[in-house]
Amino acid sequence: MQDTDKAAFATLICGVAEYYGKTLSKPVIRLYWEGLRQYDYNALEKAIWDHTQSPDDKGKFMPKIADVAQYFQGRTQDQAS
C-alpha cells in the first residue's frame, strides 16, 4: 500500500474490528498498517472480506496480521512443500 491508502486502510480495519465487536487504538491501527502495508490495498480488502466469509472457525474472530499474511503467503506447511 501507499501512504495515500492510510485513511482507507484505517476505515477498513476499524470497520472490520467493529464487525467483530472490537475497538482498535491508534497504536494497534499503526501496528496493522506496518504489518500489512506490503500488500496491495485492493488485495488486502479482498483478503479481509474472505476472512469474514470463512466457514471454519477462523472467520469467527478478528483477523490478526498473521491471518491476513497467511492469505497471501499460505501456511508455513504449504511453503515447505
CSV table of N, CA and C in Angstrom, one decimal:
chain,number,residue,atom,x,y,z
A,1,MET,N,0.8,-1.2,0.0
A,1,MET,CA,0.0,0.0,0.0
A,1,MET,C,0.9,1.2,0.0
A,2,GLN,N,0.3,2.3,-0.4
A,2,GLN,CA,1.0,3.6,-0.4
A,2,GLN,C,0.5,4.4,0.8
A,3,ASP,N,1.2,5.5,1.1
A,3,ASP,CA,0.8,6.4,2.2
A,3,ASP,C,-0.6,6.9,1.9
A,4,THR,N,-1.0,7.1,0.7
A,4,THR,CA,-2.3,7.6,0.3
A,4,THR,C,-3.4,6.6,0.7
A,5,ASP,N,-3.1,5.4,0.9
A,5,ASP,CA,-4.1,4.4,1.3
A,5,ASP,C,-4.4,4.4,2.8
A,6,LYS,N,-3.6,5.2,3.6
A,6,LYS,CA,-3.8,5.1,5.1
A,6,LYS,C,-5.2,5.3,5.6
A,7,ALA,N,-5.8,6.3,5.1
A,7,ALA,CA,-7.2,6.7,5.5
A,7,ALA,C,-8.2,5.5,5.2
A,8,ALA,N,-8.1,5.0,4.0
A,8,ALA,CA,-9.0,3.9,3.6
A,8,ALA,C,-8.7,2.7,4.4
A,9,PHE,N,-7.4,2.4,4.6
A,9,PHE,CA,-7.0,1.3,5.4
A,9,PHE,C,-7.5,1.4,6.8
A,10,ALA,N,-7.4,2.6,7.5
A,10,ALA,CA,-7.9,2.8,8.8
A,10,ALA,C,-9.4,2.6,8.9
A,11,THR,N,-10.1,3.0,7.9
A,11,THR,CA,-11.5,2.8,7.8
A,11,THR,C,-11.9,1.3,7.7
A,12,LEU,N,-11.1,0.7,6.8
A,12,LEU,CA,-11.4,-0.8,6.6
A,12,LEU,C,-11.1,-1.6,7.9
A,13,ILE,N,-9.9,-1.4,8.5
A,13,ILE,CA,-9.5,-2.2,9.7
A,13,ILE,C,-10.4,-1.9,10.9
A,14,CYS,N,-10.8,-0.6,11.0
A,14,CYS,CA,-11.7,-0.2,12.1
A,14,CYS,C,-13.1,-0.8,11.9
A,15,GLY,N,-13.6,-0.8,10.6
A,15,GLY,CA,-14.9,-1.4,10.3
A,15,GLY,C,-14.9,-2.9,10.6
A,16,VAL,N,-13.8,-3.6,10.2
A,16,VAL,CA,-13.8,-5.0,10.5
A,16,VAL,C,-13.7,-5.2,12.0
A,17,ALA,N,-13.0,-4.4,12.7
A,17,ALA,CA,-12.9,-4.6,14.2
A,17,ALA,C,-14.3,-4.4,14.8
A,18,GLU,N,-15.0,-3.4,14.3
A,18,GLU,CA,-16.3,-3.1,14.8
A,18,GLU,C,-17.3,-4.3,14.5
A,19,TYR,N,-17.1,-4.9,13.3
A,19,TYR,CA,-17.9,-6.1,13.0
A,19,TYR,C,-17.7,-7.2,14.0
A,20,TYR,N,-16.5,-7.3,14.4
A,20,TYR,CA,-16.2,-8.4,15.4
A,20,TYR,C,-16.3,-7.9,16.8
A,21,GLY,N,-16.9,-6.7,17.1
A,21,GLY,CA,-17.1,-6.2,18.4
A,21,GLY,C,-15.9,-5.7,19.1
A,22,LYS,N,-14.9,-5.3,18.3
A,22,LYS,CA,-13.7,-4.8,18.9
A,22,LYS,C,-13.5,-3.3,18.6
A,23,THR,N,-12.7,-2.6,19.4
A,23,THR,CA,-12.3,-1.2,19.2
A,23,THR,C,-10.8,-1.2,19.1
A,24,LEU,N,-10.2,-0.6,18.1
A,24,LEU,CA,-8.8,-0.5,18.0
A,24,LEU,C,-8.2,0.8,18.4
A,25,SER,N,-7.2,0.8,19.1
A,25,SER,CA,-6.5,2.1,19.5
A,25,SER,C,-5.6,2.5,18.3
A,26,LYS,N,-5.2,3.7,18.3
A,26,LYS,CA,-4.3,4.2,17.3
A,26,LYS,C,-3.0,3.4,17.2
A,27,PRO,N,-2.4,3.0,18.3
A,27,PRO,CA,-1.2,2.2,18.2
A,27,PRO,C,-1.4,0.9,17.5
A,28,VAL,N,-2.6,0.3,17.8
A,28,VAL,CA,-2.9,-1.0,17.2
A,28,VAL,C,-3.2,-0.8,15.7
A,29,ILE,N,-3.9,0.2,15.3
A,29,ILE,CA,-4.1,0.5,13.9
A,29,ILE,C,-2.7,0.7,13.2
A,30,ARG,N,-1.8,1.4,13.8
A,30,ARG,CA,-0.5,1.5,13.2
A,30,ARG,C,0.2,0.2,13.1
A,31,LEU,N,0.1,-0.7,14.1
A,31,LEU,CA,0.7,-2.0,14.1
A,31,LEU,C,0.1,-2.8,12.9
A,32,TYR,N,-1.2,-2.8,12.7
A,32,TYR,CA,-1.8,-3.4,11.5
A,32,TYR,C,-1.2,-2.8,10.2
A,33,TRP,N,-1.1,-1.5,10.2
A,33,TRP,CA,-0.6,-0.8,9.0
A,33,TRP,C,0.8,-1.3,8.6
A,34,GLU,N,1.7,-1.2,9.6
A,34,GLU,CA,3.1,-1.6,9.4
A,34,GLU,C,3.2,-3.1,9.0
A,35,GLY,N,2.3,-3.9,9.6
A,35,GLY,CA,2.4,-5.3,9.3
A,35,GLY,C,1.8,-5.7,8.0
A,36,LEU,N,0.9,-4.9,7.4
A,36,LEU,CA,0.2,-5.2,6.2
A,36,LEU,C,0.5,-4.3,5.0
A,37,ARG,N,1.3,-3.3,5.2
A,37,ARG,CA,1.5,-2.3,4.2
A,37,ARG,C,2.2,-2.8,2.9
A,38,GLN,N,2.8,-4.0,3.0
A,38,GLN,CA,3.5,-4.5,1.9
A,38,GLN,C,2.5,-5.0,0.8
A,39,TYR,N,1.2,-5.2,1.2
A,39,TYR,CA,0.2,-5.7,0.3
A,39,TYR,C,-0.5,-4.6,-0.4
A,40,ASP,N,-1.0,-4.9,-1.6
A,40,ASP,CA,-1.9,-4.0,-2.4
A,40,ASP,C,-3.2,-3.8,-1.6
A,41,TYR,N,-3.7,-2.6,-1.6
A,41,TYR,CA,-4.9,-2.3,-0.8
A,41,TYR,C,-6.1,-3.1,-1.3
A,42,ASN,N,-6.3,-3.2,-2.6
A,42,ASN,CA,-7.5,-3.9,-3.1
A,42,ASN,C,-7.4,-5.4,-2.7
A,43,ALA,N,-6.2,-6.0,-2.8
A,43,ALA,CA,-6.0,-7.4,-2.5
A,43,ALA,C,-6.2,-7.6,-1.0
A,44,LEU,N,-5.7,-6.7,-0.2
A,44,LEU,CA,-5.9,-6.7,1.2
A,44,LEU,C,-7.4,-6.7,1.6
A,45,GLU,N,-8.1,-5.8,1.0
A,45,GLU,CA,-9.5,-5.7,1.2
A,45,GLU,C,-10.2,-7.0,0.9
A,46,LYS,N,-9.9,-7.6,-0.2
A,46,LYS,CA,-10.4,-8.9,-0.6
A,46,LYS,C,-10.0,-10.0,0.5
A,47,ALA,N,-8.8,-10.0,0.9
A,47,ALA,CA,-8.4,-11.0,1.9
A,47,ALA,C,-9.2,-10.9,3.2
A,48,ILE,N,-9.4,-9.7,3.6
A,48,ILE,CA,-10.1,-9.5,4.9
A,48,ILE,C,-11.6,-9.9,4.6
A,49,TRP,N,-12.2,-9.5,3.5
A,49,TRP,CA,-13.5,-9.9,3.2
A,49,TRP,C,-13.6,-11.5,3.2
A,50,ASP,N,-12.7,-12.1,2.6
A,50,ASP,CA,-12.7,-13.6,2.5
A,50,ASP,C,-12.6,-14.2,3.9
A,51,HIS,N,-11.8,-13.5,4.8
A,51,HIS,CA,-11.7,-14.0,6.2
A,51,HIS,C,-13.0,-13.9,6.9
A,52,THR,N,-13.8,-12.8,6.7
A,52,THR,CA,-15.1,-12.7,7.3
A,52,THR,C,-16.1,-13.8,6.8
A,53,GLN,N,-15.8,-14.2,5.6
A,53,GLN,CA,-16.7,-15.2,5.0
A,53,GLN,C,-16.3,-16.7,5.2
A,54,SER,N,-15.2,-16.9,5.9
A,54,SER,CA,-14.6,-18.2,6.1
A,54,SER,C,-15.6,-19.1,6.9
A,55,PRO,N,-15.9,-20.3,6.4
A,55,PRO,CA,-16.9,-21.1,7.0
A,55,PRO,C,-16.3,-21.9,8.3
A,56,ASP,N,-15.0,-21.8,8.4
A,56,ASP,CA,-14.3,-22.5,9.5
A,56,ASP,C,-14.2,-21.5,10.7
A,57,ASP,N,-13.6,-22.0,11.8
A,57,ASP,CA,-13.6,-21.2,13.0
A,57,ASP,C,-12.8,-19.9,12.9
A,58,LYS,N,-11.8,-19.8,11.9
A,58,LYS,CA,-11.1,-18.5,11.9
A,58,LYS,C,-11.9,-17.3,11.5
A,59,GLY,N,-13.0,-17.5,10.8
A,59,GLY,CA,-13.8,-16.4,10.4
A,59,GLY,C,-14.7,-15.9,11.5
A,60,LYS,N,-14.6,-16.5,12.6
A,60,LYS,CA,-15.4,-16.1,13.8
A,60,LYS,C,-14.7,-15.0,14.6
A,61,PHE,N,-13.4,-14.8,14.3
A,61,PHE,CA,-12.6,-13.9,15.1
A,61,PHE,C,-12.0,-12.8,14.3
A,62,MET,N,-11.7,-11.7,14.9
A,62,MET,CA,-11.0,-10.6,14.2
A,62,MET,C,-9.7,-11.1,13.7
A,63,PRO,N,-9.4,-10.8,12.4
A,63,PRO,CA,-8.1,-11.3,11.8
A,63,PRO,C,-6.9,-10.6,12.4
A,64,LYS,N,-5.9,-11.3,12.7
A,64,LYS,CA,-4.7,-10.8,13.1
A,64,LYS,C,-3.8,-10.6,11.9
A,65,ILE,N,-2.7,-9.9,12.0
A,65,ILE,CA,-1.8,-9.7,10.9
A,65,ILE,C,-1.4,-11.0,10.3
A,66,ALA,N,-1.1,-12.0,11.1
A,66,ALA,CA,-0.7,-13.3,10.6
A,66,ALA,C,-1.8,-14.0,9.8
A,67,ASP,N,-3.0,-13.8,10.2
A,67,ASP,CA,-4.1,-14.4,9.4
A,67,ASP,C,-4.2,-13.8,8.0
A,68,VAL,N,-4.0,-12.5,7.9
A,68,VAL,CA,-4.1,-11.9,6.6
A,68,VAL,C,-2.8,-12.3,5.8
A,69,ALA,N,-1.7,-12.3,6.4
A,69,ALA,CA,-0.5,-12.6,5.7
A,69,ALA,C,-0.6,-14.1,5.2
A,70,GLN,N,-1.2,-14.9,6.0
A,70,GLN,CA,-1.4,-16.3,5.6
A,70,GLN,C,-2.2,-16.4,4.3
A,71,TYR,N,-3.1,-15.5,4.1
A,71,TYR,CA,-4.0,-15.5,2.9
A,71,TYR,C,-3.1,-15.3,1.7
A,72,PHE,N,-2.1,-14.4,1.8
A,72,PHE,CA,-1.2,-14.1,0.7
A,72,PHE,C,0.0,-15.2,0.5
A,73,GLN,N,0.5,-15.6,1.7
A,73,GLN,CA,1.7,-16.4,1.6
A,73,GLN,C,1.5,-17.9,1.8
A,74,GLY,N,0.3,-18.3,2.3
A,74,GLY,CA,0.0,-19.7,2.6
A,74,GLY,C,0.5,-20.0,4.0
A,75,ARG,N,0.2,-21.2,4.4
A,75,ARG,CA,0.7,-21.6,5.7
A,75,ARG,C,2.1,-22.0,5.6
A,76,THR,N,2.9,-22.0,6.7
A,76,THR,CA,4.3,-22.4,6.6
A,76,THR,C,4.4,-23.9,6.2
A,77,GLN,N,3.5,-24.7,6.5
A,77,GLN,CA,3.5,-26.1,6.0
A,77,GLN,C,3.4,-26.1,4.5
A,78,ASP,N,2.5,-25.2,3.9
A,78,ASP,CA,2.4,-25.1,2.5
A,78,ASP,C,3.6,-24.6,1.8
A,79,GLN,N,4.3,-23.7,2.4
A,79,GLN,CA,5.5,-23.1,1.9
A,79,GLN,C,6.6,-24.1,1.8
A,80,ALA,N,6.7,-25.0,2.8
A,80,ALA,CA,7.7,-26.1,2.9
A,80,ALA,C,7.5,-27.1,1.8
A,81,SER,N,6.3,-27.2,1.3
A,81,SER,CA,6.1,-28.3,0.2
A,81,SER,C,6.7,-27.9,-1.0
